[in-house]
Amino acid sequence: MVSMKDISETCGVSIATVSKALNGRTDISTSTKERVLEVAKKMGYVPNSSARALKTNRTYNIGVLFADEARSGLTHSYFSPVLDSFRQGVEEKGYDITFLGRHVGKSELSYSEHSKYRGVDGVIVACVDFEAEEVKELLQSGIPVVTIDYIFNDKACVMSDNIRGMEQLVSYIIQCGHKKIAYIHGADSFVTRSRIGSFLRTMKKYGIETEDRYIREGIYHAPDVSAKITQELLSLEDGPTCIIYPDDFSCIGGINVIRSKGLSIPNDISVAGYDGQRIARVIE
């Protein structure tokens, strides 16, 4: 393996100068930097991440904790583009990504233990059960953490405006003339509670009474579950005229059931999925 010492001997400069050139420092001449980089490339030099970690006490590795209830993994239609954007961002900064799990080989580790085992510099936490003890352990471990769509004490977070989003959606549905509105929401979470609260407040603002039988718990990103609940809602004697789904992917399950009944959307019943995912724009 080619080392900085090999490059310095070839170029006739110090190891410190080689290091500055490879790290883009500006306190050496442009000609020297270009010469070092050219020689390094010809010699096939590749930085040693382990050596850098020993020197800087940083691994330049970010952990990602992602485990949704529907087990959709990286095919998740909402979080996959979020994580891909995150990947591009960390790569531009020279970082790698490690997905955190409960197992390393045959050994079972907690999320916190796995983070320490991999020596990550920080963790992004998305789409997990934030009430789980092992997740709380990680959040309280002292490892730098950023959460997505969940506020935890003093941790940094990235939040989508679920309250305003649901208010806009329900207001639009009501303005289209609907009063009997069903809402299939996701499993209990900070996001779900925010959306349900906004749904109820918006209905009340327009003077519309919410019927308990129209509020059903489903699972995010699970069209089969939404299909079953849609079947139940359509079987009601005085059913809803519009059904809101927890996400666009789940909405497809409802659409399939409605069409199997020979009903027309939106002439017989209207549907609305939350998120604005691409699949909803191209399905028809």
Short mmCIF file of C-alpha atoms in Angstrom, two decimals:
data_model
loop_
_atom_site.label_atom_id
_atom_site.label_comp_id
_atom_site.label_asym_id
_atom_site.label_seq_id
_atom_site.Cartn_x
_atom_site.Cartn_y
_atom_site.Cartn_z
CA MET A 1 0.00 0.00 0.00
CA VAL A 2 1.34 3.42 -0.98
CA SER A 3 1.94 5.75 1.96
CA MET A 4 2.44 9.51 2.25
CA LYS A 5 6.10 8.75 3.01
CA ASP A 6 6.43 7.07 -0.41
CA ILE A 7 4.90 10.12 -2.09
CA SER A 8 7.14 12.53 -0.16
CA GLU A 9 10.29 10.62 -1.20
CA THR A 10 9.20 10.59 -4.85
CA CYS A 11 8.33 14.30 -4.85
CA GLY A 12 11.26 15.38 -2.70
CA VAL A 13 9.04 17.18 -0.19
CA SER A 14 8.18 16.60 3.46
CA ILE A 15 5.38 14.31 4.64
CA ALA A 16 3.71 17.40 6.12
CA THR A 17 3.66 19.02 2.66
CA VAL A 18 2.15 15.87 1.16
CA SER A 19 -0.53 15.87 3.85
CA LYS A 20 -1.36 19.51 3.17
CA ALA A 21 -1.65 18.86 -0.57
CA LEU A 22 -3.88 15.81 -0.12
CA ASN A 23 -6.14 17.70 2.29
CA GLY A 24 -6.50 20.76 0.06
CA ARG A 25 -4.62 23.15 2.32
CA THR A 26 -3.77 26.55 0.85
CA ASP A 27 -0.53 27.25 2.72
CA ILE A 28 1.60 25.52 0.05
CA SER A 29 2.20 26.60 -3.53
CA THR A 30 -0.20 25.59 -6.28
CA SER A 31 2.59 23.95 -8.28
CA THR A 32 3.67 21.82 -5.30
CA LYS A 33 0.08 20.78 -4.61
CA GLU A 34 -0.51 19.80 -8.23
CA ARG A 35 2.77 17.85 -8.33
CA VAL A 36 1.91 15.92 -5.16
CA LEU A 37 -1.62 15.12 -6.32
CA GLU A 38 -0.35 13.96 -9.71
CA VAL A 39 2.27 11.65 -8.15
CA ALA A 40 -0.24 10.33 -5.61
CA LYS A 41 -2.67 9.45 -8.40
CA LYS A 42 0.00 7.71 -10.50
CA MET A 43 1.20 5.71 -7.49
CA GLY A 44 -2.36 4.64 -6.64
CA TYR A 45 -2.46 6.30 -3.25
CA VAL A 46 -5.69 5.76 -1.28
CA PRO A 47 -6.17 7.41 2.15
CA ASN A 48 -6.29 4.98 5.06
CA SER A 49 -9.43 5.69 7.06
CA SER A 50 -8.13 3.78 10.09
CA ALA A 51 -4.97 5.87 10.18
CA ARG A 52 -6.99 9.07 9.83
CA ALA A 53 -9.28 7.99 12.65
CA LEU A 54 -6.29 7.40 14.97
CA LYS A 55 -4.87 10.81 14.15
CA THR A 56 -8.08 12.87 14.29
CA ASN A 57 -10.09 10.76 16.78
CA ARG A 58 -12.92 10.82 14.23
CA THR A 59 -14.05 8.02 11.90
CA TYR A 60 -15.91 10.19 9.37
CA ASN A 61 -18.65 7.61 9.56
CA ILE A 62 -22.31 8.45 10.27
CA GLY A 63 -24.74 5.84 11.56
CA VAL A 64 -28.29 5.55 10.23
CA LEU A 65 -31.03 3.96 12.33
CA PHE A 66 -34.05 3.17 10.18
CA ALA A 67 -36.62 0.44 10.93
CA ASP A 68 -40.23 1.04 9.89
CA GLU A 69 -43.12 -1.08 11.12
CA ALA A 70 -44.08 -2.23 7.61
CA ARG A 71 -40.50 -3.51 7.06
CA SER A 72 -40.31 -1.71 3.72
CA GLY A 73 -36.61 -0.97 4.22
CA LEU A 74 -34.93 1.19 1.59
CA THR A 75 -37.94 0.83 -0.72
CA HIS A 76 -39.92 3.13 1.59
CA SER A 77 -41.47 5.68 -0.78
CA TYR A 78 -41.08 8.60 1.64
CA PHE A 79 -37.87 7.90 3.54
CA SER A 80 -35.84 6.42 0.68
CA PRO A 81 -35.45 9.80 -1.09
CA VAL A 82 -34.81 11.45 2.29
CA LEU A 83 -32.01 8.99 3.04
CA ASP A 84 -30.63 9.26 -0.48
CA SER A 85 -30.42 13.03 -0.10
CA PHE A 86 -28.71 12.51 3.26
CA ARG A 87 -26.24 10.13 1.62
CA GLN A 88 -25.32 12.68 -1.02
CA GLY A 89 -24.86 15.34 1.64
CA VAL A 90 -22.52 13.30 3.85
CA GLU A 91 -20.49 12.05 0.88
CA GLU A 92 -19.87 15.65 -0.20
CA LYS A 93 -18.43 16.25 3.28
CA GLY A 94 -16.20 13.18 3.06
CA TYR A 95 -18.21 10.90 5.34
CA ASP A 96 -19.36 7.28 4.99
CA ILE A 97 -22.65 5.75 6.17
CA THR A 98 -23.24 2.68 8.33
CA PHE A 99 -26.74 1.29 8.84
CA LEU A 100 -27.22 0.29 12.45
CA GLY A 101 -28.96 -2.94 13.41
CA ARG A 102 -29.22 -5.31 16.34
CA HIS A 103 -26.67 -7.84 15.13
CA VAL A 104 -23.00 -7.88 14.18
CA GLY A 105 -22.32 -11.37 12.91
CA LYS A 106 -23.79 -13.69 15.52
CA SER A 107 -23.46 -11.13 18.30
CA GLU A 108 -26.54 -9.21 19.42
CA LEU A 109 -25.93 -5.57 20.28
CA SER A 110 -28.10 -2.65 21.26
CA TYR A 111 -28.24 0.32 18.90
CA SER A 112 -26.00 2.24 21.27
CA GLU A 113 -23.49 -0.62 21.45
CA HIS A 114 -23.49 -1.00 17.66
CA SER A 115 -22.83 2.74 17.28
CA LYS A 116 -19.86 2.51 19.63
CA TYR A 117 -18.64 -0.68 17.99
CA ARG A 118 -18.56 1.07 14.60
CA GLY A 119 -17.17 4.23 16.18
CA VAL A 120 -19.60 6.48 14.34
CA ASP A 121 -19.23 10.24 14.75
CA GLY A 122 -23.01 10.66 14.95
CA VAL A 123 -26.33 9.00 14.15
CA ILE A 124 -29.38 10.06 12.15
CA VAL A 125 -32.56 8.40 13.49
CA ALA A 126 -35.60 8.06 11.23
CA CYS A 127 -38.78 6.00 11.17
CA VAL A 128 -38.34 3.98 14.37
CA ASP A 129 -40.35 3.43 17.51
CA PHE A 130 -38.96 6.37 19.47
CA GLU A 131 -40.65 5.05 22.63
CA ALA A 132 -38.62 1.82 22.54
CA GLU A 133 -36.11 1.57 25.39
CA GLU A 134 -33.22 0.68 23.07
CA VAL A 135 -33.91 3.80 20.98
CA LYS A 136 -34.08 5.98 24.11
CA GLU A 137 -30.79 4.44 25.23
CA LEU A 138 -29.15 5.57 21.99
CA LEU A 139 -30.64 9.07 22.22
CA GLN A 140 -29.33 9.41 25.79
CA SER A 141 -25.92 7.81 25.11
CA GLY A 142 -24.02 11.04 24.47
CA ILE A 143 -23.46 10.17 20.80
CA PRO A 144 -24.43 13.15 18.59
CA VAL A 145 -27.90 12.41 17.19
CA VAL A 146 -30.27 14.05 14.70
CA THR A 147 -33.85 12.79 14.63
CA ILE A 148 -36.34 13.04 11.77
CA ASP A 149 -39.98 13.94 12.56
CA TYR A 150 -39.51 13.49 16.31
CA ILE A 151 -38.53 15.97 19.02
CA PHE A 152 -36.49 14.44 21.84
CA ASN A 153 -35.32 16.76 24.63
CA ASP A 154 -32.40 18.86 23.41
CA LYS A 155 -31.51 16.76 20.36
CA ALA A 156 -31.33 18.34 16.91
CA CYS A 157 -34.24 17.35 14.68
CA VAL A 158 -35.63 17.84 11.19
CA MET A 159 -39.40 18.24 11.29
CA SER A 160 -42.04 18.21 8.59
CA ASP A 161 -45.04 20.42 9.37
CA ASN A 162 -47.62 17.68 9.93
CA ILE A 163 -50.04 20.02 11.70
CA ARG A 164 -50.22 22.56 8.89
CA GLY A 165 -50.11 19.85 6.23
CA MET A 166 -53.15 18.06 7.65
CA GLU A 167 -55.00 21.34 8.16
CA GLN A 168 -54.49 22.26 4.49
CA LEU A 169 -55.55 18.80 3.32
CA VAL A 170 -58.73 18.63 5.41
CA SER A 171 -59.66 22.23 4.57
CA TYR A 172 -59.39 21.45 0.85
CA ILE A 173 -61.53 18.31 1.23
CA ILE A 174 -64.22 20.25 3.11
CA GLN A 175 -64.15 23.02 0.51
CA CYS A 176 -64.84 20.33 -2.09
CA GLY A 177 -68.15 19.74 -0.29
CA HIS A 178 -67.33 16.78 1.99
CA LYS A 179 -68.56 16.48 5.56
CA LYS A 180 -68.45 12.72 6.12
CA ILE A 181 -64.69 12.32 6.13
CA ALA A 182 -62.95 9.15 7.31
CA TYR A 183 -59.32 9.15 8.41
CA ILE A 184 -57.16 6.03 8.41
CA HIS A 185 -54.09 7.10 10.37
CA GLY A 186 -50.79 5.37 11.01
CA ALA A 187 -49.68 3.60 14.17
CA ASP A 188 -49.23 5.72 17.29
CA SER A 189 -46.26 8.09 17.03
CA PHE A 190 -45.38 11.75 17.40
CA VAL A 191 -46.25 12.31 13.72
CA THR A 192 -49.56 10.45 14.02
CA ARG A 193 -50.62 12.38 17.12
CA SER A 194 -49.79 15.67 15.40
CA ARG A 195 -51.87 14.75 12.36
CA ILE A 196 -54.85 13.42 14.32
CA GLY A 197 -54.94 16.54 16.50
CA SER A 198 -54.84 18.77 13.43
CA PHE A 199 -57.55 16.71 11.71
CA LEU A 200 -59.91 17.04 14.68
CA ARG A 201 -59.24 20.76 15.15
CA THR A 202 -59.81 21.51 11.47
CA MET A 203 -63.09 19.58 11.42
CA LYS A 204 -64.22 21.50 14.51
CA LYS A 205 -63.19 24.82 12.95
CA TYR A 206 -65.59 24.16 10.08
CA GLY A 207 -68.34 23.08 12.47
CA ILE A 208 -68.27 19.44 11.35
CA GLU A 209 -68.81 16.71 13.95
CA THR A 210 -66.27 13.89 13.77
CA GLU A 211 -67.67 10.37 13.97
CA ASP A 212 -65.55 7.87 15.91
CA ARG A 213 -66.42 5.10 13.47
CA TYR A 214 -64.73 7.08 10.70
CA ILE A 215 -61.39 7.25 12.57
CA ARG A 216 -59.38 4.05 12.13
CA GLU A 217 -55.83 3.03 13.00
CA GLY A 218 -53.75 1.54 10.20
CA ILE A 219 -50.03 1.24 9.49
CA TYR A 220 -47.90 3.61 7.49
CA HIS A 221 -46.83 2.33 4.09
CA ALA A 222 -49.06 -0.75 4.30
CA PRO A 223 -51.59 -0.88 1.43
CA ASP A 224 -52.93 -4.29 2.50
CA VAL A 225 -53.93 -2.93 5.92
CA SER A 226 -55.54 0.14 4.35
CA ALA A 227 -57.40 -2.11 1.91
CA LYS A 228 -58.94 -4.09 4.78
CA ILE A 229 -60.02 -0.95 6.63
CA THR A 230 -61.41 0.56 3.42
CA GLN A 231 -63.53 -2.57 3.00
CA GLU A 232 -64.93 -2.02 6.50
CA LEU A 233 -65.67 1.65 5.86
CA LEU A 234 -67.46 0.87 2.60
CA SER A 235 -69.62 -1.65 4.47
CA LEU A 236 -71.01 1.01 6.83
CA GLU A 237 -74.68 1.84 6.34
CA ASP A 238 -73.92 5.56 6.19
CA GLY A 239 -70.34 5.52 5.00
CA PRO A 240 -67.92 8.37 4.36
CA THR A 241 -67.81 10.34 1.12
CA CYS A 242 -64.05 10.79 1.39
CA ILE A 243 -61.28 8.69 2.96
CA ILE A 244 -57.90 10.11 4.01
CA TYR A 245 -55.02 7.61 4.08
CA PRO A 246 -51.80 7.79 6.16
CA ASP A 247 -49.66 8.01 3.01
CA ASP A 248 -49.97 7.79 -0.75
CA PHE A 249 -48.68 4.22 -0.89
CA SER A 250 -51.35 3.06 1.57
CA CYS A 251 -53.93 4.96 -0.45
CA ILE A 252 -53.33 2.62 -3.39
CA GLY A 253 -54.62 -0.28 -1.28
CA GLY A 254 -57.84 1.65 -0.69
CA ILE A 255 -58.17 2.61 -4.36
CA ASN A 256 -57.92 -1.06 -5.39
CA VAL A 257 -60.76 -2.05 -3.03
CA ILE A 258 -62.97 0.84 -4.13
CA ARG A 259 -62.54 -0.07 -7.79
CA SER A 260 -63.17 -3.75 -7.09
CA LYS A 261 -66.57 -2.70 -5.78
CA GLY A 262 -67.34 -1.07 -9.11
CA LEU A 263 -67.23 2.40 -7.54
CA SER A 264 -65.89 5.45 -9.30
CA ILE A 265 -63.31 7.86 -7.85
CA PRO A 266 -64.25 10.65 -7.25
CA ASN A 267 -67.84 10.37 -8.49
CA ASP A 268 -68.90 7.78 -5.88
CA ILE A 269 -66.24 8.39 -3.22
CA SER A 270 -63.14 10.55 -2.93
CA VAL A 271 -59.71 9.60 -1.59
CA ALA A 272 -56.69 11.54 -0.35
CA GLY A 273 -53.24 10.28 0.54
CA TYR A 274 -50.84 12.25 2.73
CA ASP A 275 -47.28 13.04 1.50
CA GLY A 276 -47.42 13.95 -2.21
CA GLN A 277 -45.23 11.04 -3.29
CA ARG A 278 -44.31 10.56 -6.93
CA ILE A 279 -46.25 7.28 -7.21
CA ALA A 280 -49.50 9.16 -6.58
CA ARG A 281 -48.78 11.50 -9.46
CA VAL A 282 -48.17 8.77 -12.04
CA ILE A 283 -50.68 6.08 -11.03
CA GLU A 284 -53.24 7.61 -13.43
#
